[in-house]
Amino acid sequence: MRKLLRLCPTFGLLLGFCPALAVTTALTNALGMGLAFTFVLTFSNFFVSLLRRFIPEETRIPLFIIIAVTFVTITDLLIAGFAPDLYQALGIFIPLIVVNCIILGRAEAFAYKNTVLAALKDGLLNGVWFTFGLLVLAGIRELGGAGTIFGFQALPAGYVPTLLLVLPPGGFLLIGFILAAINEQKPDA
Amino acid sequence: MKILAVSPHLHSGVTTRILMRDVLIALTPAFCAAVYFFGWRAAALTLTCATTAALAELLAAKIFKKENNIQDLSAVVTGVLLAFCLPPSLPLWMAALGSFFAVFVAKELFGGLGCNIFNPALSGRAFLLASYAAYMTNWTRPFDAVTTATPLAGAAIATVTSAAAQSFNSLASYKELFLGAVAGSLGETSALALLLGAAYLLLRRVIDWREPFSYLASVAVIMFLAGQDALFHLLSGGLLLGAFFMANDYATTPMSTRGKLIFGLGCGVLTSVIRLWGGYPEGVCYSILIMNMFVPLIDRLDEHKK
């Protein structure tokens, strides 16, 4: 579990905290965010890598953002059109995928320097692991804070939800404790 | 052992265990008052919190493989203090969970005795208030356990609905506030019992007079200037409990004389602001927790002074 969580950019690289805190109050939102994010990251990585010979070093950051914006807009309109409930729940955090540091991080650190296929694979995997991290967080928060899993009652009806978990401080605390647990240095390691 | 104060370090022969035992003795009058006013449920809550706190301490020692500090009684004190800020009607399992959070999360995960940033008992209360707000604000009247508002909450409503800001006296007379026959959490009802305990601690020199003094004085002055009834504000809510038993916790308050005064002043200002304009009728818990965060800064003021 520790190794799996380290693969997630949020826990391994400490990137992408904004969505990790904001949308992980429910599993459905986390899954939606994760999929939207994976889509954007995969395609932005693909195009950054494809165009890396035409992107001048000096203006690369704005150009990365323009590439990412294209796919964020596509995602934004698709979700608004086909999943209005999810669109309501995620709100501003879909447009904010643009400035997610994982997108820029992968574009700058990987896609700009590697071949198209490698960049595609890198984007897809990072997206999948990010989704996994979101789901772990959201699972704990939704189960404890609402007693449900994907909106279905998972705990006995008498369960009194621990609201703190779905409030922002609970998100911060939970991420902190998960980080502490996976970064703990074993004396013999 | 981590050295926090500037040298010379005098060893006075006083151990944590003796200090904590004194605190427990000082809390006894308030405990008796709580049992008298709220019945055996108060005792059950206190016992649950203290036991869970001790178990959490044991568990932490086992998981983190460190020396078991349960004999120093600090966890038990945390448990009792937490119980004193809970409403008497709170389900026991919630009290236990809050106590576990206080000791395991707020104290042990931050490094254990002396290393925690936030007052553990108040962190436990903040956790419970955020998680189970409805249960944590279900106040009952002494003796007959009928649900009612606390004097402070009543005063907050009164100031909003009627222009007469001085309508407190009808809600709870000074005598009732002083003796404790008012709704509230276990340990905050009786001012008399708390003052008895505080006097004992001051006599034994377990606590410093500076934080309680600057805390209470600043609340009184601000309330007076704001045209409120200062005595009512001193006697009601958790102010006395917070000022004498929580705002001078060794680990989470400043070391220096000046720092202690600043800490008390900050708590007083925040409490008054929350009581006057905040969304909560009571602000002792959050003001002490907020000031806890400033302790490293306050300590730095006196770092290089000899």
Short mmCIF file of C-alpha atoms in Angstrom, two decimals:
data_model
loop_
_atom_site.label_atom_id
_atom_site.label_comp_id
_atom_site.label_asym_id
_atom_site.label_seq_id
_atom_site.Cartn_x
_atom_site.Cartn_y
_atom_site.Cartn_z
CA MET A 1 0.00 0.00 0.00
CA ARG A 2 2.81 2.36 0.87
CA LYS A 3 4.48 1.78 -2.50
CA LEU A 4 1.20 2.16 -4.35
CA LEU A 5 0.45 5.46 -2.68
CA ARG A 6 3.94 6.75 -3.45
CA LEU A 7 3.16 6.36 -7.14
CA CYS A 8 0.38 8.89 -6.78
CA PRO A 9 1.79 12.33 -7.63
CA THR A 10 -0.04 13.83 -4.66
CA PHE A 11 1.71 11.64 -2.14
CA GLY A 12 4.91 10.92 -4.02
CA LEU A 13 5.69 14.42 -5.33
CA LEU A 14 3.39 16.53 -3.13
CA LEU A 15 1.72 17.97 -6.23
CA GLY A 16 -1.93 18.61 -6.97
CA PHE A 17 -3.09 19.25 -3.43
CA CYS A 18 -5.83 21.64 -4.47
CA PRO A 19 -8.09 19.03 -6.10
CA ALA A 20 -6.92 16.39 -3.64
CA LEU A 21 -8.35 18.45 -0.81
CA ALA A 22 -11.32 19.97 -2.55
CA VAL A 23 -13.06 17.18 -4.42
CA THR A 24 -12.34 14.19 -2.18
CA THR A 25 -15.39 14.63 0.01
CA ALA A 26 -17.23 12.04 -2.08
CA LEU A 27 -16.04 9.10 -4.15
CA THR A 28 -18.13 10.05 -7.19
CA ASN A 29 -16.57 13.49 -7.35
CA ALA A 30 -13.10 12.05 -6.88
CA LEU A 31 -13.61 9.56 -9.69
CA GLY A 32 -14.99 12.24 -12.01
CA MET A 33 -12.12 14.56 -11.24
CA GLY A 34 -9.59 11.76 -11.66
CA LEU A 35 -10.93 10.77 -15.08
CA ALA A 36 -11.15 14.37 -16.31
CA PHE A 37 -7.65 14.95 -15.08
CA THR A 38 -6.26 11.81 -16.70
CA PHE A 39 -7.82 12.83 -20.02
CA VAL A 40 -6.28 16.30 -19.89
CA LEU A 41 -2.88 15.10 -18.73
CA THR A 42 -2.62 12.38 -21.37
CA PHE A 43 -3.44 14.69 -24.24
CA SER A 44 -1.43 17.65 -23.00
CA ASN A 45 1.59 15.37 -22.57
CA PHE A 46 1.00 13.96 -26.05
CA PHE A 47 0.86 17.36 -27.74
CA VAL A 48 3.67 18.90 -25.75
CA SER A 49 5.86 16.01 -26.79
CA LEU A 50 4.65 16.16 -30.40
CA LEU A 51 5.35 19.88 -30.68
CA ARG A 52 8.50 19.94 -28.56
CA ARG A 53 10.69 20.86 -31.53
CA PHE A 54 8.52 23.89 -32.34
CA ILE A 55 8.10 25.22 -28.81
CA PRO A 56 10.81 27.79 -28.08
CA GLU A 57 12.54 27.44 -24.74
CA GLU A 58 11.68 31.01 -23.68
CA THR A 59 7.93 30.80 -24.12
CA ARG A 60 7.40 27.16 -23.25
CA ILE A 61 5.37 27.67 -20.07
CA PRO A 62 2.59 29.79 -21.68
CA LEU A 63 2.49 27.37 -24.58
CA PHE A 64 2.16 24.36 -22.23
CA ILE A 65 -0.73 26.14 -20.59
CA ILE A 66 -2.41 26.87 -23.91
CA ILE A 67 -2.18 23.19 -24.83
CA ALA A 68 -3.62 22.19 -21.47
CA VAL A 69 -6.38 24.81 -21.72
CA THR A 70 -7.57 23.27 -24.97
CA PHE A 71 -8.27 19.95 -23.32
CA VAL A 72 -9.58 21.44 -20.11
CA THR A 73 -12.14 23.37 -22.13
CA ILE A 74 -13.14 20.21 -23.98
CA THR A 75 -13.52 18.38 -20.64
CA ASP A 76 -15.37 21.26 -19.07
CA LEU A 77 -17.95 21.41 -21.88
CA LEU A 78 -18.29 17.61 -22.07
CA ILE A 79 -18.96 17.26 -18.34
CA ALA A 80 -21.35 20.23 -18.39
CA GLY A 81 -23.24 18.62 -21.26
CA PHE A 82 -23.35 14.99 -20.24
CA ALA A 83 -22.98 14.96 -16.44
CA PRO A 84 -24.56 18.17 -15.11
CA ASP A 85 -24.68 16.83 -11.53
CA LEU A 86 -20.98 16.14 -11.51
CA TYR A 87 -20.41 19.55 -13.11
CA GLN A 88 -22.28 21.14 -10.22
CA ALA A 89 -20.27 19.22 -7.65
CA LEU A 90 -16.85 19.86 -9.14
CA GLY A 91 -17.58 23.48 -10.05
CA ILE A 92 -14.52 25.66 -10.38
CA PHE A 93 -12.14 22.74 -9.94
CA ILE A 94 -12.52 21.56 -13.54
CA PRO A 95 -11.27 24.84 -15.05
CA LEU A 96 -8.60 24.82 -12.36
CA ILE A 97 -7.11 21.63 -13.81
CA VAL A 98 -5.25 24.03 -16.13
CA VAL A 99 -3.06 25.29 -13.36
CA ASN A 100 -2.67 21.90 -11.70
CA CYS A 101 1.04 21.60 -11.08
CA ILE A 102 1.08 17.95 -12.13
CA ILE A 103 0.15 18.97 -15.69
CA LEU A 104 2.87 21.59 -15.93
CA GLY A 105 5.25 19.37 -14.00
CA ARG A 106 4.88 16.45 -16.40
CA ALA A 107 5.02 18.74 -19.44
CA GLU A 108 8.18 20.45 -18.27
CA ALA A 109 9.97 17.54 -16.66
CA PHE A 110 8.97 14.73 -19.00
CA ALA A 111 6.96 15.42 -22.15
CA TYR A 112 9.17 18.29 -23.35
CA LYS A 113 12.20 16.01 -23.34
CA ASN A 114 10.81 12.65 -24.40
CA THR A 115 9.26 10.90 -27.36
CA VAL A 116 5.56 11.01 -28.07
CA LEU A 117 4.83 7.43 -27.02
CA ALA A 118 6.74 7.75 -23.75
CA ALA A 119 4.98 11.03 -22.98
CA LEU A 120 1.59 9.48 -23.72
CA LYS A 121 2.31 6.60 -21.39
CA ASP A 122 3.66 8.93 -18.70
CA GLY A 123 0.54 11.09 -18.84
CA LEU A 124 -1.81 8.14 -18.70
CA LEU A 125 -0.01 6.48 -15.77
CA ASN A 126 0.28 9.68 -13.76
CA GLY A 127 -3.39 10.33 -14.33
CA VAL A 128 -4.35 6.83 -13.23
CA TRP A 129 -2.26 7.00 -10.08
CA PHE A 130 -3.56 10.44 -9.28
CA THR A 131 -7.09 9.07 -9.60
CA PHE A 132 -6.11 6.21 -7.31
CA GLY A 133 -4.82 8.66 -4.68
CA LEU A 134 -8.02 10.70 -4.91
CA LEU A 135 -10.12 7.58 -4.52
CA VAL A 136 -8.22 6.47 -1.41
CA LEU A 137 -8.71 9.88 0.19
CA ALA A 138 -12.33 10.15 -0.89
CA GLY A 139 -13.08 6.60 0.28
CA ILE A 140 -11.89 7.33 3.80
CA ARG A 141 -13.57 10.73 3.92
CA GLU A 142 -16.91 9.65 2.46
CA LEU A 143 -17.15 6.51 4.58
CA GLY A 144 -16.28 8.30 7.81
CA GLY A 145 -17.91 11.62 7.11
CA ALA A 146 -21.17 10.43 5.57
CA GLY A 147 -21.28 6.68 6.15
CA THR A 148 -21.68 6.02 2.42
CA ILE A 149 -19.66 4.61 -0.48
CA PHE A 150 -20.41 6.09 -3.92
CA GLY A 151 -23.56 7.50 -2.37
CA PHE A 152 -24.86 4.13 -1.10
CA GLN A 153 -25.32 3.60 2.61
CA ALA A 154 -22.36 1.47 3.70
CA LEU A 155 -22.54 1.70 7.46
CA PRO A 156 -25.50 0.89 9.72
CA ALA A 157 -28.21 3.56 9.71
CA GLY A 158 -27.47 4.44 13.34
CA TYR A 159 -24.00 5.66 12.43
CA VAL A 160 -23.46 9.30 13.32
CA PRO A 161 -21.15 10.76 10.65
CA THR A 162 -17.86 12.26 11.77
CA LEU A 163 -18.34 15.53 9.94
CA LEU A 164 -14.78 16.67 10.47
CA LEU A 165 -13.58 14.25 7.81
CA VAL A 166 -15.53 15.96 5.03
CA LEU A 167 -14.62 19.44 6.24
CA PRO A 168 -11.41 21.05 4.93
CA PRO A 169 -9.43 20.58 8.19
CA GLY A 170 -10.20 16.86 8.06
CA GLY A 171 -8.80 16.72 4.53
CA PHE A 172 -5.59 18.44 5.59
CA LEU A 173 -5.21 16.20 8.64
CA LEU A 174 -5.85 13.04 6.63
CA ILE A 175 -3.32 13.94 3.93
CA GLY A 176 -0.83 14.82 6.63
CA PHE A 177 -1.22 11.51 8.41
CA ILE A 178 -1.06 9.50 5.18
CA LEU A 179 2.13 11.35 4.22
CA ALA A 180 3.60 10.74 7.66
CA ALA A 181 2.75 7.05 7.42
CA ILE A 182 4.27 6.53 3.96
CA ASN A 183 7.37 8.62 4.64
CA GLU A 184 8.14 7.10 8.00
CA GLN A 185 11.72 5.94 8.06
CA LYS A 186 12.07 2.42 9.31
CA PRO A 187 15.24 2.13 11.42
CA ASP A 188 16.38 -0.99 9.51
CA ALA A 189 15.58 0.32 6.02
CA MET B 1 14.86 15.38 27.25
CA LYS B 2 14.45 18.45 25.12
CA ILE B 3 15.66 21.69 26.67
CA LEU B 4 13.31 24.54 25.88
CA ALA B 5 14.30 27.25 28.32
CA VAL B 6 17.49 29.27 28.49
CA SER B 7 20.06 28.10 31.00
CA PRO B 8 20.61 27.87 33.96
CA HIS B 9 18.33 24.91 34.47
CA LEU B 10 17.48 24.35 38.06
CA HIS B 11 16.14 20.98 39.00
CA SER B 12 13.51 21.52 41.61
CA GLY B 13 12.73 17.89 42.23
CA VAL B 14 9.20 18.42 40.98
CA THR B 15 8.21 15.77 38.48
CA THR B 16 5.47 15.80 35.89
CA ARG B 17 3.66 13.24 38.00
CA ILE B 18 3.53 15.50 41.05
CA LEU B 19 2.37 18.49 38.95
CA MET B 20 -0.33 16.46 37.28
CA ARG B 21 -1.45 15.01 40.60
CA ASP B 22 -1.85 18.57 41.88
CA VAL B 23 -3.92 19.49 38.85
CA LEU B 24 -6.16 16.49 39.44
CA ILE B 25 -6.59 17.52 43.09
CA ALA B 26 -7.44 21.04 41.95
CA LEU B 27 -10.06 19.71 39.56
CA THR B 28 -11.80 17.69 42.27
CA PRO B 29 -14.12 20.50 43.51
CA ALA B 30 -15.27 21.16 39.95
CA PHE B 31 -15.81 17.42 39.49
CA CYS B 32 -17.92 17.24 42.64
CA ALA B 33 -19.91 20.26 41.48
CA ALA B 34 -20.49 18.61 38.10
CA VAL B 35 -21.75 15.41 39.72
CA TYR B 36 -23.92 17.41 42.10
CA PHE B 37 -25.52 19.44 39.31
CA PHE B 38 -25.67 16.95 36.48
CA GLY B 39 -25.84 13.63 38.29
CA TRP B 40 -23.88 10.43 37.74
CA ARG B 41 -23.76 11.00 34.03
CA ALA B 42 -21.09 13.63 34.68
CA ALA B 43 -19.02 11.04 36.53
CA ALA B 44 -19.49 8.51 33.75
CA LEU B 45 -18.35 11.02 31.12
CA THR B 46 -15.29 12.01 33.13
CA LEU B 47 -14.38 8.40 33.78
CA THR B 48 -14.80 7.48 30.10
CA CYS B 49 -12.60 10.35 28.96
CA ALA B 50 -9.88 9.67 31.50
CA THR B 51 -9.80 5.93 30.76
CA THR B 52 -9.73 6.41 27.00
CA ALA B 53 -7.00 9.00 27.33
CA ALA B 54 -4.86 6.59 29.33
CA LEU B 55 -5.51 3.77 26.86
CA ALA B 56 -4.63 6.05 23.94
CA GLU B 57 -1.36 6.89 25.66
CA LEU B 58 -0.60 3.19 26.13
CA LEU B 59 -1.45 2.45 22.51
CA ALA B 60 0.77 5.28 21.27
CA ALA B 61 3.67 4.02 23.39
CA LYS B 62 3.21 0.56 21.90
CA ILE B 63 2.88 1.67 18.26
CA PHE B 64 5.69 4.21 18.32
CA LYS B 65 7.83 1.90 20.49
CA LYS B 66 8.73 4.48 23.05
CA GLU B 67 8.82 4.71 26.77
CA ASN B 68 5.45 4.34 28.36
CA ASN B 69 4.67 7.63 30.09
CA ILE B 70 1.34 6.68 31.53
CA GLN B 71 2.55 7.05 35.10
CA ASP B 72 3.05 10.78 34.70
CA LEU B 73 -0.77 11.14 34.69
CA SER B 74 -0.69 13.78 31.95
CA ALA B 75 -3.01 11.76 29.74
CA VAL B 76 -5.49 11.36 32.58
CA VAL B 77 -5.45 15.13 33.16
CA THR B 78 -6.10 15.69 29.46
CA GLY B 79 -9.04 13.28 29.61
CA VAL B 80 -10.56 14.96 32.66
CA LEU B 81 -10.09 18.44 31.21
CA LEU B 82 -11.74 17.33 27.98
CA ALA B 83 -14.68 15.87 29.88
CA PHE B 84 -15.05 19.20 31.67
CA CYS B 85 -15.64 20.98 28.36
CA LEU B 86 -18.32 18.56 27.18
CA PRO B 87 -22.06 18.90 27.57
CA PRO B 88 -23.49 16.40 30.08
CA SER B 89 -25.82 14.83 27.52
CA LEU B 90 -23.06 13.81 25.09
CA PRO B 91 -23.08 10.09 24.16
CA LEU B 92 -20.24 8.26 25.89
CA TRP B 93 -18.71 6.90 22.69
CA MET B 94 -18.33 10.42 21.32
CA ALA B 95 -16.56 11.47 24.49
CA ALA B 96 -14.26 8.48 24.14
CA LEU B 97 -13.52 9.32 20.50
CA GLY B 98 -12.76 12.93 21.41
CA SER B 99 -10.48 11.80 24.20
CA PHE B 100 -8.68 9.44 21.83
CA PHE B 101 -8.26 12.27 19.31
CA ALA B 102 -6.95 14.55 22.06
CA VAL B 103 -4.25 12.19 23.29
CA PHE B 104 -3.38 10.14 20.21
CA VAL B 105 -3.63 12.77 17.47
CA ALA B 106 -3.16 16.14 19.13
CA LYS B 107 -0.51 14.98 21.59
CA GLU B 108 1.25 11.77 20.57
CA LEU B 109 1.34 12.25 16.79
CA PHE B 110 2.93 15.65 17.39
CA GLY B 111 5.67 14.09 19.49
CA GLY B 112 4.17 13.40 22.89
CA LEU B 113 4.38 15.22 26.19
CA GLY B 114 6.01 18.63 25.81
CA CYS B 115 6.15 18.56 22.01
CA ASN B 116 2.51 19.12 21.13
CA ILE B 117 1.62 22.47 19.57
CA PHE B 118 -2.03 22.55 20.55
CA ASN B 119 -3.64 21.98 23.89
CA PRO B 120 -4.78 18.32 23.60
CA ALA B 121 -8.01 18.66 25.59
CA LEU B 122 -9.13 21.68 23.56
CA SER B 123 -8.15 19.98 20.30
CA GLY B 124 -10.36 17.08 21.34
CA ARG B 125 -13.19 19.48 21.98
CA ALA B 126 -12.66 21.26 18.65
CA PHE B 127 -12.70 17.87 16.91
CA LEU B 128 -15.99 16.93 18.56
CA LEU B 129 -17.55 20.33 17.90
CA ALA B 130 -16.63 20.17 14.21
CA SER B 131 -17.82 16.59 13.87
CA TYR B 132 -20.92 16.38 16.02
CA ALA B 133 -22.08 19.98 16.33
CA ALA B 134 -25.66 19.10 17.25
CA TYR B 135 -24.62 16.83 20.12
CA MET B 136 -21.99 19.24 21.36
CA THR B 137 -24.41 22.14 21.71
CA ASN B 138 -27.26 20.22 23.33
CA TRP B 139 -27.10 21.89 26.74
CA THR B 140 -29.21 20.70 29.62
CA ARG B 141 -30.33 22.40 32.79
CA PRO B 142 -28.82 21.20 36.06
CA PHE B 143 -30.85 18.75 38.19
CA ASP B 144 -33.71 18.05 35.75
CA ALA B 145 -31.72 17.73 32.49
CA VAL B 146 -34.19 19.76 30.44
CA THR B 147 -32.66 21.08 27.24
CA THR B 148 -32.00 24.80 27.37
CA ALA B 149 -29.60 27.49 26.20
CA THR B 150 -26.46 28.36 28.12
CA PRO B 151 -26.43 31.81 29.72
CA LEU B 152 -23.92 32.97 27.09
CA ALA B 153 -25.99 31.66 24.19
CA GLY B 154 -29.06 33.26 25.75
CA ALA B 155 -27.17 36.52 26.09
CA ALA B 156 -26.06 36.35 22.46
CA ILE B 157 -29.68 35.96 21.37
CA ALA B 158 -30.83 38.65 23.78
CA THR B 159 -28.39 41.20 22.41
CA VAL B 160 -29.57 40.48 18.92
CA THR B 161 -33.29 40.56 19.54
CA SER B 162 -33.60 43.32 22.10
CA ALA B 163 -31.77 46.59 22.10
CA ALA B 164 -31.21 46.32 25.82
CA ALA B 165 -27.75 44.88 26.06
CA GLN B 166 -28.00 44.60 29.81
CA SER B 167 -30.71 41.98 29.94
CA PHE B 168 -28.43 39.25 31.24
CA ASN B 169 -29.58 39.31 34.80
CA SER B 170 -32.88 37.73 33.99
CA LEU B 171 -31.09 34.83 32.31
CA ALA B 172 -28.88 33.81 35.19
CA SER B 173 -28.22 35.72 38.32
CA TYR B 174 -24.66 36.26 39.49
CA LYS B 175 -25.26 33.90 42.39
CA GLU B 176 -26.35 31.10 40.10
CA LEU B 177 -23.39 31.73 37.82
CA PHE B 178 -21.02 31.75 40.77
CA LEU B 179 -22.33 28.62 42.43
CA GLY B 180 -22.97 26.78 39.21
CA ALA B 181 -26.70 26.16 38.84
CA VAL B 182 -26.64 27.05 35.14
CA ALA B 183 -26.58 25.08 31.92
CA GLY B 184 -23.18 24.42 30.43
CA SER B 185 -20.45 21.86 30.07
CA LEU B 186 -19.45 19.73 33.05
CA GLY B 187 -16.62 21.82 34.40
CA GLU B 188 -17.73 25.31 33.54
CA THR B 189 -20.90 25.58 35.60
CA SER B 190 -19.52 26.36 39.02
CA ALA B 191 -17.18 29.35 39.20
CA LEU B 192 -16.71 28.74 42.91
CA ALA B 193 -15.40 25.19 42.45
CA LEU B 194 -13.03 26.28 39.70
CA LEU B 195 -11.70 29.16 41.78
CA LEU B 196 -11.09 26.81 44.72
CA GLY B 197 -9.01 24.55 42.49
CA ALA B 198 -7.20 27.50 40.95
CA ALA B 199 -6.34 28.87 44.38
CA TYR B 200 -4.84 25.51 45.33
CA LEU B 201 -2.72 25.45 42.17
CA LEU B 202 -1.57 29.03 42.71
CA LEU B 203 -0.64 28.27 46.32
CA ARG B 204 1.29 25.17 45.28
CA ARG B 205 2.92 27.26 42.54
CA VAL B 206 1.90 24.73 39.93
CA ILE B 207 0.53 27.46 37.72
CA ASP B 208 1.71 30.97 37.06
CA TRP B 209 -0.70 33.80 37.89
CA ARG B 210 0.23 35.80 34.80
CA GLU B 211 -1.72 34.05 32.05
CA PRO B 212 -5.01 33.78 33.97
CA PHE B 213 -4.60 37.36 35.17
CA SER B 214 -3.93 38.92 31.78
CA TYR B 215 -6.57 36.69 30.19
CA LEU B 216 -9.34 37.54 32.66
CA ALA B 217 -8.34 41.20 32.95
CA SER B 218 -8.35 41.75 29.21
CA VAL B 219 -11.78 40.11 28.83
CA ALA B 220 -13.15 42.23 31.69
CA VAL B 221 -11.71 45.46 30.29
CA ILE B 222 -12.86 44.82 26.72
CA MET B 223 -16.34 43.80 27.84
CA PHE B 224 -16.57 46.88 30.04
CA LEU B 225 -15.48 49.13 27.18
CA ALA B 226 -17.97 47.42 24.86
CA GLY B 227 -20.74 48.32 27.27
CA GLN B 228 -21.31 44.73 28.33
CA ASP B 229 -21.63 43.26 31.79
CA ALA B 230 -18.02 42.38 32.60
CA LEU B 231 -18.79 40.27 35.67
CA PHE B 232 -21.29 38.19 33.74
CA HIS B 233 -18.69 37.50 31.08
CA LEU B 234 -16.06 36.54 33.64
CA LEU B 235 -18.33 34.08 35.43
CA SER B 236 -20.06 32.48 32.47
CA GLY B 237 -18.95 29.96 29.91
CA GLY B 238 -15.62 28.20 30.06
CA LEU B 239 -13.60 31.32 30.74
CA LEU B 240 -12.46 30.42 34.26
CA LEU B 241 -11.77 26.82 33.31
CA GLY B 242 -9.82 27.94 30.25
CA ALA B 243 -7.92 30.69 32.01
CA PHE B 244 -6.77 28.65 35.00
CA PHE B 245 -6.42 25.15 33.59
CA MET B 246 -5.80 25.45 29.86
CA ALA B 247 -4.19 28.80 29.08
CA ASN B 248 -1.21 27.86 31.22
CA ASP B 249 -0.49 24.35 30.06
CA TYR B 250 3.32 24.04 30.14
CA ALA B 251 3.79 22.57 26.70
CA THR B 252 1.58 24.90 24.70
CA THR B 253 2.16 28.34 26.22
CA PRO B 254 5.15 30.71 26.26
CA MET B 255 8.08 30.31 28.65
CA SER B 256 8.90 33.90 29.52
CA THR B 257 7.10 36.23 31.90
CA ARG B 258 6.39 38.75 29.19
CA GLY B 259 5.33 35.99 26.82
CA LYS B 260 2.81 34.68 29.32
CA LEU B 261 1.25 38.13 29.64
CA ILE B 262 1.08 38.53 25.86
CA PHE B 263 -0.44 35.05 25.54
CA GLY B 264 -3.14 35.83 28.09
CA LEU B 265 -3.87 39.17 26.47
CA GLY B 266 -4.22 37.55 23.04
CA CYS B 267 -6.60 34.92 24.44
CA GLY B 268 -8.64 37.64 26.14
CA VAL B 269 -8.93 39.75 23.00
CA LEU B 270 -9.89 36.76 20.84
CA THR B 271 -12.42 35.46 23.37
CA SER B 272 -14.06 38.89 23.60
CA VAL B 273 -14.13 39.30 19.84
CA ILE B 274 -15.73 35.88 19.36
CA ARG B 275 -18.26 36.48 22.14
CA LEU B 276 -19.17 39.94 20.86
CA TRP B 277 -19.19 39.47 17.11
CA GLY B 278 -18.49 35.82 16.36
CA GLY B 279 -20.88 33.13 15.24
CA TYR B 280 -20.34 31.15 18.44
CA PRO B 281 -21.58 32.33 21.83
CA GLU B 282 -18.38 31.04 23.44
CA GLY B 283 -14.83 31.60 22.24
CA VAL B 284 -12.52 30.29 24.94
CA CYS B 285 -11.66 27.04 23.18
CA TYR B 286 -10.77 28.56 19.82
CA SER B 287 -8.99 31.59 21.24
CA ILE B 288 -6.63 29.40 23.26
CA LEU B 289 -6.06 27.10 20.27
CA ILE B 290 -5.34 30.10 18.03
CA MET B 291 -2.93 31.59 20.56
CA ASN B 292 -1.21 28.17 20.85
CA MET B 293 -0.08 28.70 17.26
CA PHE B 294 1.62 31.97 18.19
CA VAL B 295 3.64 30.48 21.04
CA PRO B 296 6.82 29.88 19.00
CA LEU B 297 6.69 33.50 17.80
CA ILE B 298 6.11 34.82 21.31
CA ASP B 299 8.95 32.69 22.64
CA ARG B 300 11.23 34.09 19.97
CA LEU B 301 10.71 37.59 21.37
CA ASP B 302 12.75 36.65 24.39
CA GLU B 303 15.13 34.22 22.80
CA HIS B 304 18.33 36.26 23.01
CA LYS B 305 17.59 38.24 26.10
CA LYS B 306 19.67 37.53 29.16
#
